[in-house]
XYZ file of C-alpha atoms in Angstrom:
414
model
C 261.735 214.365 171.027
C 259.622 213.140 174.287
C 255.785 213.628 174.246
C 254.448 215.302 176.985
C 252.271 213.297 179.285
C 248.535 214.967 180.229
C 247.233 213.386 183.629
C 243.393 212.969 182.846
C 243.024 214.121 186.303
C 239.068 214.170 186.321
C 239.324 210.366 185.515
C 241.613 209.855 188.809
C 239.125 212.370 191.264
C 236.192 210.089 189.969
C 238.389 206.826 190.653
C 239.647 207.996 193.706
C 235.689 209.113 195.444
C 234.482 205.790 193.847
C 236.710 203.592 195.481
C 236.086 205.603 198.592
C 232.460 204.567 198.314
C 233.490 201.121 198.883
C 233.770 201.227 202.471
C 232.716 199.732 205.427
C 231.382 202.728 206.931
C 229.304 205.557 206.175
C 230.744 208.383 203.704
C 233.373 210.215 204.340
C 234.932 207.320 206.609
C 236.690 204.965 204.509
C 237.002 201.505 206.170
C 238.791 198.364 204.022
C 240.466 196.148 206.666
C 242.178 193.270 204.659
C 239.611 190.542 203.037
C 237.039 192.221 204.711
C 234.382 192.330 202.073
C 234.850 195.771 201.236
C 238.296 194.968 200.510
C 237.526 192.804 198.110
C 234.720 194.536 196.623
C 237.721 197.381 196.356
C 239.985 194.529 194.764
C 237.447 193.884 192.255
C 237.022 197.258 191.279
C 240.863 197.891 191.258
C 241.540 194.983 188.777
C 238.371 196.004 186.550
C 240.351 199.564 186.043
C 243.069 197.342 185.173
C 241.985 195.050 182.402
C 240.149 198.432 181.068
C 243.609 200.351 180.773
C 244.803 196.246 178.696
C 246.762 195.847 181.595
C 247.818 191.121 182.431
C 246.606 191.004 186.290
C 247.374 188.581 188.413
C 247.475 187.472 191.777
C 249.503 185.966 194.064
C 248.725 183.274 197.147
C 248.910 186.430 199.841
C 246.361 188.430 197.608
C 249.688 190.726 196.496
C 248.023 191.960 192.964
C 250.123 192.651 189.860
C 248.873 194.800 186.813
C 251.520 194.408 183.953
C 252.484 196.641 180.399
C 254.217 194.070 178.804
C 257.407 195.639 177.496
C 259.603 195.014 173.848
C 261.812 192.645 175.969
C 259.420 190.573 177.613
C 262.729 189.136 179.313
C 263.921 191.888 181.460
C 263.261 192.165 184.921
C 260.288 194.832 185.519
C 260.038 198.492 186.909
C 257.133 198.817 189.566
C 255.216 200.731 190.679
C 252.158 200.856 193.595
C 250.861 200.867 197.155
C 247.742 199.704 198.811
C 244.081 200.315 199.023
C 243.279 198.542 202.426
C 242.372 200.931 204.999
C 242.178 201.538 208.862
C 238.837 202.206 210.722
C 237.934 205.495 210.727
C 240.290 206.354 207.707
C 240.191 208.690 204.202
C 240.289 208.057 200.689
C 243.917 208.960 199.905
C 246.361 207.102 202.033
C 247.873 204.149 199.608
C 245.124 204.996 197.116
C 246.775 208.371 194.992
C 249.688 205.730 194.623
C 247.791 202.726 193.157
C 245.296 205.004 191.196
C 248.017 207.287 190.468
C 250.159 204.642 189.362
C 247.385 203.575 186.686
C 246.979 207.222 185.666
C 250.802 207.399 185.155
C 250.598 204.289 183.128
C 247.751 205.615 180.263
C 249.250 208.461 179.983
C 252.520 206.959 179.023
C 249.821 204.747 176.894
C 248.310 207.407 175.624
C 251.586 209.369 174.357
C 252.616 206.850 172.177
C 255.316 205.618 174.858
C 256.070 201.777 174.638
C 258.087 200.622 177.228
C 261.800 198.752 176.845
C 261.130 196.710 180.157
C 257.630 195.669 181.384
C 255.985 198.252 183.632
C 253.862 196.470 186.924
C 251.309 198.419 189.331
C 251.375 196.504 192.572
C 248.635 196.487 194.634
C 249.896 195.328 197.809
C 247.937 193.095 200.171
C 247.698 194.686 204.082
C 249.897 197.317 204.280
C 247.990 198.441 207.080
C 248.654 196.152 210.514
C 244.854 196.551 211.331
C 244.091 192.524 210.369
C 247.219 190.851 212.235
C 249.243 193.561 213.786
C 251.797 193.787 211.640
C 252.342 196.029 208.206
C 253.018 195.401 204.930
C 252.262 191.938 205.251
C 252.699 191.665 201.370
C 255.559 193.424 200.742
C 256.903 191.578 203.791
C 255.983 188.074 202.235
C 257.983 189.416 199.080
C 260.786 190.277 200.485
C 261.510 187.174 202.074
C 261.491 188.587 205.408
C 258.922 186.482 207.348
C 259.466 182.732 207.916
C 257.031 179.959 207.206
C 256.903 179.571 211.394
C 256.371 183.447 211.751
C 253.890 183.527 209.187
C 251.426 180.527 210.974
C 251.624 182.612 213.640
C 249.919 185.386 212.724
C 245.947 185.857 214.000
C 243.549 188.373 214.007
C 241.498 189.744 216.814
C 239.186 187.042 216.369
C 241.832 183.966 216.591
C 241.552 183.208 213.185
C 244.900 182.649 211.606
C 245.769 183.748 207.170
C 244.869 180.435 205.710
C 241.455 181.848 207.251
C 241.398 184.751 205.900
C 242.634 183.291 202.350
C 240.275 181.559 201.506
C 237.587 184.163 202.586
C 238.657 186.325 200.087
C 239.437 183.012 197.400
C 242.699 183.682 197.600
C 244.748 180.787 196.681
C 248.393 178.887 196.090
C 252.038 178.372 197.899
C 252.949 181.180 200.521
C 256.474 179.856 199.529
C 255.752 181.204 195.855
C 254.742 184.917 197.044
C 259.024 185.489 197.488
C 260.614 187.653 194.734
C 263.764 186.090 192.948
C 266.773 188.324 192.878
C 265.802 189.575 189.259
C 262.468 189.987 189.209
C 262.552 193.593 189.528
C 265.025 196.324 188.044
C 263.356 199.526 190.612
C 259.807 200.672 192.208
C 258.485 204.037 192.944
C 255.916 204.430 195.427
C 253.391 207.856 195.103
C 252.100 208.316 198.632
C 250.899 211.483 200.477
C 253.186 213.059 202.674
C 250.987 212.058 206.179
C 252.730 215.339 207.709
C 252.729 218.817 207.870
C 256.409 219.382 206.055
C 255.577 220.286 201.891
C 252.189 221.808 202.684
C 254.012 224.202 204.960
C 257.003 224.834 202.898
C 254.275 225.560 199.860
C 256.564 222.396 198.089
C 254.934 220.226 195.214
C 257.162 217.202 195.518
C 258.473 215.285 198.244
C 261.766 213.114 197.793
C 262.208 210.725 200.458
C 266.072 209.920 200.898
C 265.469 207.634 204.283
C 262.144 205.729 205.542
C 262.028 205.143 209.093
C 262.553 202.066 211.216
C 259.391 200.725 212.721
C 258.948 198.117 215.425
C 255.518 197.242 217.306
C 254.318 194.788 220.472
C 251.105 193.138 221.762
C 250.667 192.736 225.209
C 248.235 190.748 227.142
C 247.744 191.667 230.625
C 245.599 188.759 232.733
C 244.637 190.307 235.999
C 241.816 189.082 238.684
C 238.326 190.545 237.829
C 235.203 190.877 240.227
C 232.833 192.741 241.506
C 232.944 196.599 241.410
C 231.605 196.974 244.651
C 233.191 193.892 246.339
C 236.959 193.511 245.374
C 238.740 196.496 248.196
C 241.543 198.865 246.145
C 244.083 197.123 248.396
C 244.017 193.922 247.245
C 243.263 194.751 243.313
C 244.827 193.138 240.469
C 243.431 195.425 237.701
C 244.516 194.221 234.243
C 243.418 197.576 233.015
C 245.448 199.942 235.227
C 248.441 198.468 235.478
C 247.815 198.804 230.984
C 247.686 202.831 231.851
C 250.812 202.252 233.747
C 252.068 200.615 230.610
C 251.257 203.027 228.137
C 252.123 206.359 230.293
C 255.651 204.561 229.868
C 255.729 204.267 226.374
C 255.061 208.040 226.221
C 258.172 208.152 228.524
C 260.217 205.943 226.533
C 259.794 208.224 223.695
C 260.420 211.558 225.517
C 263.116 210.704 227.135
C 264.918 208.309 223.984
C 267.711 211.255 223.428
C 265.912 211.257 219.874
C 263.959 213.717 218.454
C 262.592 211.070 215.863
C 261.079 208.898 218.234
C 257.458 208.444 218.479
C 255.567 206.085 220.912
C 251.867 204.978 220.258
C 249.593 202.555 222.233
C 247.330 202.353 219.683
C 245.196 199.543 220.596
C 243.533 198.987 224.401
C 241.023 196.447 224.622
C 239.474 195.234 228.379
C 237.748 192.423 229.698
C 234.554 192.217 230.347
C 234.068 195.156 229.827
C 231.402 196.132 232.058
C 231.171 199.364 234.529
C 230.453 197.201 237.316
C 233.692 194.574 237.318
C 236.961 194.998 237.698
C 238.944 194.177 234.566
C 240.795 191.287 234.465
C 242.302 191.411 231.474
C 243.840 193.941 229.046
C 244.917 193.777 225.366
C 247.707 196.497 223.882
C 249.622 196.590 221.013
C 251.942 199.685 220.602
C 254.063 201.331 217.929
C 257.300 202.247 218.397
C 259.499 203.775 215.594
C 262.337 206.102 214.529
C 265.002 207.369 211.559
C 268.094 206.309 214.757
C 267.261 202.544 214.563
C 269.653 202.749 218.146
C 267.809 205.403 219.996
C 264.272 203.019 218.394
C 265.644 199.858 220.074
C 266.873 201.269 223.834
C 263.261 203.021 224.276
C 261.759 199.451 222.864
C 263.587 198.115 225.480
C 262.749 200.345 228.242
C 259.310 199.498 227.220
C 259.597 195.997 227.332
C 261.781 196.485 230.896
C 258.501 198.498 231.762
C 256.102 196.747 231.536
C 257.569 193.566 232.983
C 258.678 195.426 235.967
C 254.676 197.147 236.204
C 253.010 193.631 236.281
C 255.005 192.280 238.823
C 254.753 195.001 241.012
C 250.760 194.533 240.545
C 250.620 191.106 240.485
C 249.226 190.786 236.568
C 250.585 188.033 233.750
C 251.827 189.427 230.959
C 252.674 188.102 227.773
C 254.601 190.343 225.379
C 255.448 188.977 221.726
C 257.811 191.765 219.779
C 255.905 191.668 216.528
C 258.477 193.432 214.366
C 261.188 195.465 214.686
C 262.701 196.709 211.286
C 265.371 198.215 210.087
C 265.262 201.851 208.206
C 265.541 201.709 204.574
C 267.723 203.952 202.359
C 266.427 204.780 198.829
C 268.399 204.336 196.005
C 270.159 207.444 195.293
C 270.399 207.641 191.455
C 266.569 207.485 191.581
C 266.389 210.188 194.527
C 268.271 212.345 191.814
C 266.640 211.090 188.794
C 263.645 212.715 190.928
C 264.831 215.778 191.769
C 265.868 216.191 188.028
C 262.365 215.360 186.188
C 260.754 217.724 189.347
C 263.112 220.769 187.997
C 262.305 219.793 184.233
C 258.208 220.063 184.777
C 258.972 223.281 187.255
C 257.881 221.473 190.020
C 259.564 222.947 193.645
C 261.109 219.629 195.564
C 262.642 218.852 199.017
C 264.177 215.724 200.321
C 262.493 214.179 203.810
C 262.628 211.976 205.750
C 259.520 210.036 205.188
C 258.389 208.792 209.239
C 255.774 207.011 208.307
C 256.266 202.942 207.056
C 255.349 202.070 203.536
C 255.655 199.179 200.933
C 258.975 200.668 199.643
C 260.694 199.765 203.112
C 260.379 195.997 201.965
C 260.841 196.439 198.263
C 263.789 198.866 199.327
C 265.230 194.792 199.607
C 264.481 193.829 196.640
C 265.816 196.469 193.998
C 266.837 200.368 193.797
C 263.774 202.056 195.183
C 262.456 205.626 195.754
C 259.341 207.696 196.965
C 257.770 210.568 195.637
C 255.395 212.019 198.100
C 252.936 215.038 197.372
C 251.574 217.139 199.835
C 248.032 216.687 202.150
C 246.209 219.252 204.184
C 247.477 219.841 206.964
C 249.630 216.963 207.048
C 246.393 214.919 208.513
C 245.763 211.377 207.603
C 244.272 208.011 208.821
C 240.925 210.182 209.675
C 238.387 210.643 207.070
C 239.605 214.739 206.290
C 242.666 213.428 204.796
C 243.051 215.612 201.513
C 245.061 216.376 198.508
C 244.136 218.391 195.706
C 243.174 217.998 192.327
C 246.170 219.526 191.062
C 249.224 218.373 193.891
C 247.743 214.579 192.784
C 248.055 215.286 189.307
C 251.496 216.998 189.557
C 252.396 214.033 191.856
C 250.969 211.509 189.096
C 253.032 213.416 186.400
C 256.496 212.924 188.230
C 255.557 209.439 188.679
C 254.750 208.706 185.107
C 258.178 210.664 183.781
C 259.611 208.230 186.684
C 258.367 204.936 184.721
C 259.113 206.663 181.614
C 263.139 206.835 182.393
C 263.420 203.817 184.754
C 261.571 201.429 181.856
C 263.255 202.684 178.722
């Protein structure tokens, strides 16, 4: 009879709290943008914990980290779990981190139980799940799945104009980017533990969410160039104000989502910067970044085309030059049905209530599903709040998620 897994929730919560203190902002705010000082320190902290657990740690050429527990069959494809530790500005302490540190504790619980995996178990800490640095999310898992061309990678720029190589060098990340892509036989399966980032589980008082499908994300980057001038001297009829054009585009983004015909279409103008940014100067330039997603890729694409058409028409009418770049328009991911049903059965055995659902937020599983059979385990978060300092999941919720993950890893690696 297999030994019951015991999660050391006290230790896990302490580690979550300790990692949250490694931030570019004062607590309770967590900010760890890719390859910032805080991100580099956070990576070192997680590597230390993994080595203390006896795991072999390596890093690939884009900074994805792998902590491996070797199995009896060294030649068999590994089973993987993991998530990310980078955090957008003004974020909380649980997004991604629960999947990384919870994944580590699930492995430690298996070790304490005396379990010996048949195939290796790898904990993956993905690079740049958040799009903060380059405007494109899931950079590490995208490259592992081979969905980015060399030209696209070379074109990536942060807001200060630096490319990926600059940031890799800053973080002492080396190697050929061609080596990041995983082979077809590298992994036998992947499962990610994550907070829901929505209110469904809490409202329905459900312990575990079991993801069946991940929504299709897309994003746009726009640069609008108008004509600046003195706020008191440039009369209204002759103005070519980049901010006003951008504001009209933001409203068009909202309308495209509201009128898409799908209740699941969501669109956000999450970045809006203007130049020169002086109260007495007409804005000469505006920079916008737009996030659009839906579980129905056809509805998403219709809304995306409407936004692009509206932006061009608004700028033409207002005499504004526009540069529009489609950063990504990804397909949805379908989680592996056998793994989904395995999570259902494990929850039943553990006497955890469960619910199958769709993830409207996207995660590294979106791209891992292109590499190997994949699944996601959600735990509730208070009020459905995420990407804010008041993001919260209780120790009891985290413990249940880590136990379910541990049982999944035990079965998948057996």
